[in-house]
Short mmCIF file of C-alpha atoms in Angstrom, two decimals:
data_model
loop_
_atom_site.label_atom_id
_atom_site.label_comp_id
_atom_site.label_asym_id
_atom_site.label_seq_id
_atom_site.Cartn_x
_atom_site.Cartn_y
_atom_site.Cartn_z
CA MET A 216 79.71 100.20 86.18
CA ALA A 217 82.78 98.96 84.41
CA ILE A 218 85.68 101.32 83.91
CA ARG A 219 87.94 100.42 81.03
CA ALA A 220 91.65 101.04 81.24
CA PRO A 221 94.11 101.95 78.50
CA TYR A 222 97.61 101.82 79.98
CA ARG A 223 100.45 104.27 80.18
CA SER A 224 103.62 102.96 78.61
CA LEU A 225 107.38 103.07 79.04
CA ARG A 226 109.06 106.46 79.32
CA GLY A 227 111.49 107.64 76.72
CA ILE A 228 110.22 105.72 73.70
CA SER A 229 110.15 108.14 70.80
CA ALA A 230 107.34 108.18 68.25
CA ALA A 231 108.15 107.51 64.62
CA VAL A 232 107.01 110.38 62.40
CA ALA A 233 106.21 109.70 58.76
CA LEU A 234 107.11 112.50 56.34
CA LEU A 235 105.18 112.96 53.13
CA ALA A 236 107.35 113.27 50.03
CA ILE A 237 105.83 115.43 47.30
CA GLY A 238 106.94 114.41 43.83
CA ALA A 239 105.92 115.63 40.41
CA ALA A 240 102.15 115.64 40.28
CA GLY A 241 99.16 117.68 39.18
CA CYS A 242 98.33 120.95 40.94
CA SER A 243 95.32 119.44 42.69
CA GLU A 244 97.35 116.50 43.93
CA VAL A 245 100.13 118.79 45.10
CA SER A 246 97.63 121.01 46.93
CA ASP A 247 96.05 118.00 48.63
CA ALA A 248 99.47 116.69 49.55
CA VAL A 249 100.49 120.06 51.01
CA ASP A 250 97.29 120.24 53.04
CA SER A 251 97.84 116.71 54.24
CA ALA A 252 101.43 117.53 55.17
CA LYS A 253 100.28 120.62 57.10
CA ASP A 254 97.69 118.56 58.98
CA GLY A 255 100.33 115.95 59.73
CA ALA A 256 102.76 118.60 60.95
CA LYS A 257 100.09 120.12 63.21
CA LYS A 258 99.33 116.73 64.69
CA VAL A 259 103.00 116.03 65.32
CA ALA A 260 103.40 119.43 67.01
CA ARG A 261 100.50 118.60 69.30
CA GLN A 262 101.93 115.29 70.50
CA ARG A 263 102.50 115.01 74.22
CA SER A 264 103.69 112.17 76.41
CA VAL A 265 100.96 110.54 78.50
CA PHE A 266 103.30 111.17 81.44
CA THR A 267 102.71 114.93 81.12
CA LEU A 268 98.92 115.07 80.84
CA HIS A 269 97.20 117.78 82.88
CA VAL A 270 93.68 117.96 84.27
CA GLY A 271 91.47 119.65 81.69
CA ASP A 272 93.53 118.57 78.67
CA CYS A 273 91.42 117.52 75.68
CA TYR A 274 93.10 114.94 73.49
CA ASN A 275 92.95 112.25 70.84
CA PRO A 276 94.73 108.95 71.54
CA ASN A 277 96.94 107.66 68.76
CA ASN A 278 95.98 104.01 69.16
CA LYS A 279 92.25 104.46 69.89
CA GLY A 280 92.82 103.66 73.55
CA GLU A 281 93.88 100.10 72.88
CA ASP A 282 96.75 98.49 74.76
CA GLU A 283 99.62 100.75 75.83
CA GLU A 284 99.78 104.47 75.04
CA ILE A 285 102.92 106.56 74.70
CA LEU A 286 101.81 109.81 73.08
CA VAL A 287 98.47 111.52 72.61
CA GLU A 288 97.47 114.51 70.51
CA ILE A 289 96.51 117.50 72.67
CA VAL A 290 93.86 119.68 71.02
CA PRO A 291 91.85 122.78 71.97
CA CYS A 292 88.65 121.65 73.66
CA ASP A 293 86.54 123.53 71.12
CA GLU A 294 87.84 121.13 68.45
CA ALA A 295 86.49 117.60 68.05
CA HIS A 296 88.24 115.15 70.37
CA THR A 297 87.69 111.77 71.98
CA GLY A 298 88.94 112.36 75.52
CA GLN A 299 89.53 114.81 78.34
CA VAL A 300 91.59 114.42 81.49
CA ALA A 301 89.29 114.85 84.49
CA ALA A 302 91.63 114.11 87.41
CA ASP A 303 94.98 112.67 88.41
CA PHE A 304 96.59 111.27 91.51
CA GLN A 305 99.71 109.47 92.69
CA ILE A 306 99.77 105.85 93.88
CA THR A 307 101.41 105.84 97.29
CA GLY A 308 102.44 103.23 99.85
CA GLU A 309 103.78 100.76 97.29
CA LYS A 310 107.53 100.26 96.92
CA LYS A 311 107.31 97.49 94.33
CA TYR A 312 104.98 97.41 91.36
CA PRO A 313 101.81 95.84 92.82
CA GLY A 314 100.71 94.28 89.55
CA ASP A 315 98.28 95.26 86.81
CA ASP A 316 95.21 94.06 88.69
CA ALA A 317 96.12 95.90 91.88
CA VAL A 318 96.85 99.13 90.02
CA SER A 319 93.56 98.85 88.13
CA ALA A 320 91.72 98.22 91.41
CA ILE A 321 93.17 101.44 92.83
CA ALA A 322 92.11 103.38 89.74
CA ASP A 323 88.66 101.74 89.75
CA LYS A 324 88.09 102.98 93.27
CA ARG A 325 89.58 106.47 93.11
CA CYS A 326 88.92 107.68 89.57
CA PRO A 327 85.11 107.91 89.86
CA VAL A 328 85.50 109.96 93.04
CA GLU A 329 88.22 112.23 91.66
CA ALA A 330 86.57 112.67 88.24
CA ALA A 331 83.27 113.59 89.91
CA LYS A 332 84.95 116.76 91.18
CA PHE A 333 85.57 117.78 87.56
CA ALA A 334 82.22 116.70 86.07
CA PRO A 335 79.86 116.06 89.00
CA ASP A 336 76.76 115.39 86.90
CA THR A 337 77.64 112.28 84.92
CA TRP A 338 74.13 112.38 83.43
CA ALA A 339 75.18 115.51 81.56
CA LEU A 340 78.08 113.78 79.80
CA PRO A 341 77.70 113.39 76.02
CA LYS A 342 76.21 110.10 74.91
CA GLY A 343 78.86 107.40 74.65
CA VAL A 344 81.35 109.13 76.97
CA ALA A 345 82.59 106.85 79.75
CA ALA A 346 85.27 106.78 82.42
CA PHE A 347 88.74 105.55 81.45
CA TYR A 348 92.17 105.91 82.99
CA TYR A 349 95.86 105.74 82.19
CA THR A 350 97.91 103.82 84.76
CA PRO A 351 101.59 102.92 85.18
CA THR A 352 102.93 99.68 83.72
CA ALA A 353 105.63 97.58 85.34
CA GLN A 354 108.20 99.21 83.03
CA SER A 355 107.14 102.80 83.68
CA TRP A 356 106.90 102.09 87.43
CA ALA A 357 110.61 101.20 87.37
CA THR A 358 111.33 104.73 86.07
CA GLY A 359 109.41 106.35 88.92
CA ASP A 360 105.96 106.60 87.35
CA ARG A 361 103.22 106.51 90.00
CA ALA A 362 100.58 108.70 88.34
CA VAL A 363 97.05 107.71 87.36
CA SER A 364 95.26 109.98 84.88
CA CYS A 365 91.47 109.67 85.12
CA THR A 366 89.76 110.56 81.87
CA TYR A 367 86.43 110.66 80.09
CA ASN A 368 86.54 109.13 76.61
CA LYS A 369 84.05 108.66 73.83
CA GLU A 370 84.32 105.07 72.70
CA SER A 371 83.09 105.83 69.19
CA GLY A 372 83.27 109.19 67.46
CA THR A 373 84.17 112.52 69.05
CA PHE A 374 82.66 115.31 71.11
CA THR A 375 83.29 119.05 71.31
CA GLY A 376 83.75 121.28 74.32
CA SER A 377 85.03 120.82 77.86
CA LEU A 378 83.20 118.55 80.29
CA GLU A 379 84.25 120.59 83.31
CA ALA A 380 81.36 121.94 85.36
CA LYS A 381 82.04 125.52 86.40
CA SER A 382 78.73 127.09 87.40
CA LEU A 383 76.82 124.71 89.64
CA LYS A 384 74.62 126.16 92.37
CA PRO A 385 75.29 125.08 95.99
CA GLU A 386 72.14 122.93 96.10
CA GLN A 387 73.10 121.23 92.85
CA THR A 388 76.58 120.48 94.15
CA THR A 389 75.20 119.11 97.41
CA PHE A 390 72.72 116.88 95.61
CA LEU A 391 75.27 115.51 93.16
CA LYS A 392 77.92 114.90 95.80
CA GLY A 393 75.50 112.88 97.92
CA SER A 394 73.95 111.01 95.01
CA ASN A 395 77.30 110.12 93.44
CA ALA A 396 78.55 108.81 96.78
CA VAL A 397 75.62 106.41 97.02
CA TYR A 398 76.33 104.79 93.65
CA ASP A 399 80.08 104.82 94.27
CA ALA A 400 79.45 102.93 97.51
CA LEU A 401 77.37 100.39 95.62
CA TRP A 402 79.77 99.68 92.78
CA THR A 403 83.15 100.02 94.49
CA ASN A 404 82.05 97.57 97.19
CA GLN A 405 80.56 95.00 94.81
CA PRO A 406 81.73 91.54 95.98
CA GLU A 407 83.50 89.31 93.47
CA LYS A 408 81.22 86.37 94.26
CA ASP A 409 78.04 86.24 92.21
CA THR A 410 75.78 84.98 94.97
CA VAL A 411 75.09 86.12 98.51
CA GLU A 412 75.39 82.53 99.74
CA ASP A 413 79.04 82.50 98.63
CA ASP A 414 79.95 85.77 100.37
CA LEU A 415 77.32 86.96 102.82
CA ALA A 416 79.87 89.05 104.72
CA GLY A 417 80.95 90.82 101.54
CA TYR A 418 77.40 91.68 100.53
CA LYS A 419 76.57 92.86 104.03
CA ALA A 420 79.63 95.12 103.93
CA GLN A 421 78.42 96.55 100.62
CA ALA A 422 74.97 97.17 102.12
CA LYS A 423 76.52 98.93 105.11
CA ALA A 424 78.55 101.19 102.80
CA VAL A 425 75.46 102.14 100.79
CA ALA A 426 73.43 102.76 103.96
CA THR A 427 76.16 105.04 105.30
CA ALA A 428 76.30 106.96 102.01
CA LEU A 429 72.52 107.30 102.00
CA ASP A 430 72.53 108.74 105.51
CA THR A 431 75.05 111.36 104.40
CA HIS A 432 73.03 112.08 101.24
CA LEU A 433 69.87 112.52 103.31
CA LYS A 434 71.59 115.05 105.56
CA GLY A 435 72.46 117.06 102.47
CA LEU A 436 68.92 116.83 101.12
CA ASN A 437 67.59 118.19 104.41
CA GLY A 438 69.07 121.55 103.49
CA ILE A 439 67.52 121.67 100.01
CA GLU A 440 64.05 123.07 99.44
CA GLY A 441 61.61 121.78 96.84
CA THR A 442 58.54 119.57 96.59
CA GLN A 443 60.20 116.88 94.51
CA VAL A 444 63.35 116.94 96.60
CA GLY A 445 61.18 116.44 99.66
CA LYS A 446 59.46 113.43 98.07
CA LEU A 447 62.83 111.94 97.16
CA ARG A 448 64.06 112.50 100.71
CA GLU A 449 61.08 110.60 102.12
CA GLN A 450 61.58 107.73 99.69
CA LEU A 451 65.32 107.49 100.34
CA THR A 452 64.75 107.52 104.09
CA LYS A 453 62.74 104.30 103.73
CA THR A 454 65.32 102.92 101.32
CA ALA A 455 68.14 103.54 103.80
CA GLU A 456 66.33 101.39 106.35
CA HIS A 457 66.19 98.49 103.88
CA TRP A 458 69.95 98.79 103.29
CA LYS A 459 70.54 98.76 107.05
CA LYS A 460 68.45 95.61 107.38
CA ALA A 461 70.47 93.99 104.61
CA ALA A 462 73.69 95.01 106.37
CA SER A 463 72.58 93.25 109.56
CA ALA A 464 70.96 90.21 107.93
CA ALA A 465 71.44 86.96 109.86
CA ASP A 466 71.48 84.81 106.75
CA ALA A 467 71.20 84.92 102.96
CA ASP A 468 67.40 84.67 102.96
CA ALA A 469 67.06 87.67 105.27
CA PHE A 470 69.52 89.56 103.11
CA TYR A 471 67.54 88.93 99.92
CA ILE A 472 64.30 90.07 101.57
CA ALA A 473 65.86 93.40 102.51
CA TYR A 474 67.99 93.79 99.39
CA ASP A 475 65.22 93.74 96.78
CA PRO A 476 63.46 96.91 98.03
CA ALA A 477 66.82 98.44 98.94
CA PHE A 478 68.18 98.12 95.42
CA ALA A 479 64.88 99.20 93.84
CA GLY A 480 64.88 102.23 96.12
CA ILE A 481 68.03 103.70 94.55
CA ASP A 482 66.78 103.24 90.99
CA PRO A 483 68.09 106.42 89.31
CA ASN A 484 64.75 106.86 87.53
CA LYS A 485 63.30 107.79 90.92
CA THR A 486 65.57 110.84 91.10
CA VAL A 487 64.50 112.38 87.77
CA ALA A 488 61.77 114.63 89.19
CA ALA A 489 64.08 116.02 91.87
CA ARG A 490 66.83 116.53 89.32
CA LYS A 491 64.45 118.45 87.08
CA GLU A 492 63.43 120.62 90.00
CA LEU A 493 67.08 121.40 90.69
CA GLY A 494 67.89 122.14 87.05
CA LEU A 495 70.13 119.10 86.55
CA ALA A 496 70.28 116.64 83.66
CA THR A 497 67.28 114.31 83.60
CA THR A 498 68.18 111.57 81.11
CA VAL A 499 69.30 108.41 82.88
CA PRO A 500 72.57 107.16 81.31
CA ALA A 501 71.99 104.05 79.20
CA ASP A 502 74.24 101.79 81.29
CA GLU A 503 72.45 102.73 84.51
CA ALA A 504 69.02 102.39 82.92
CA GLU A 505 69.97 98.90 81.75
CA VAL A 506 71.02 97.80 85.24
CA TRP A 507 67.76 98.79 86.86
CA ALA A 508 65.68 97.54 83.95
CA GLY A 509 66.71 94.03 85.04
#
């Protein structure tokens, strides 16, 4: 699943603030102008540098998440907003700026994992909310910026309320942690080549990662009671074997034979009954539904 990336920008650039001049006008016009000025003043007061975002902050970007961002408007989460910071981390082990692609690759890999700690059930996210992140640019890196802010943003419109999950039961947490790890293993290990023939080793490595994640998920499911959970556990046990066969395939043909049932076996639609039994969200996100719909 693609993760889009608006970028952090250079430190120290100040934002230009437009002031509304109120001239001689009718009472209604003056009142509207005053209200507009108050709204503008509130927005200015809420501006914060993207370098100082904190996990849990709800905000509105000033440039709709396009290109580089310097300031965002921090708002109470009970007000309409387009984004919320779900996680952050520091890029380490790099003395020189590794380049836009390398920084994005790091964020692509870590943000889904880190954000899942904040909002484990991505199925429960409001419609249209997707993962984004702010990353350093070459200019901000030179000033010492190493932070990546992982966020959830609504690409069109706004949402209200915090996305943070605070009251999950142990069995819900266990299920979500294992399930999320399976799909993370699938997408973060997706080879760049479009065909297995062009990168058999890469696809086998992906299959091995998914099989490993499934084994861990199955161990977690062993400790969860429920008829539907039990059925899912049986189905995923068979699915894990297909992924293991794909991981050890001798050639592309053998890989394809194992991969088809392996991929079908982790169709998120097959988890709906177990999710319902556990009291989790049951509507498959549109992007995931589209992938498995073929």
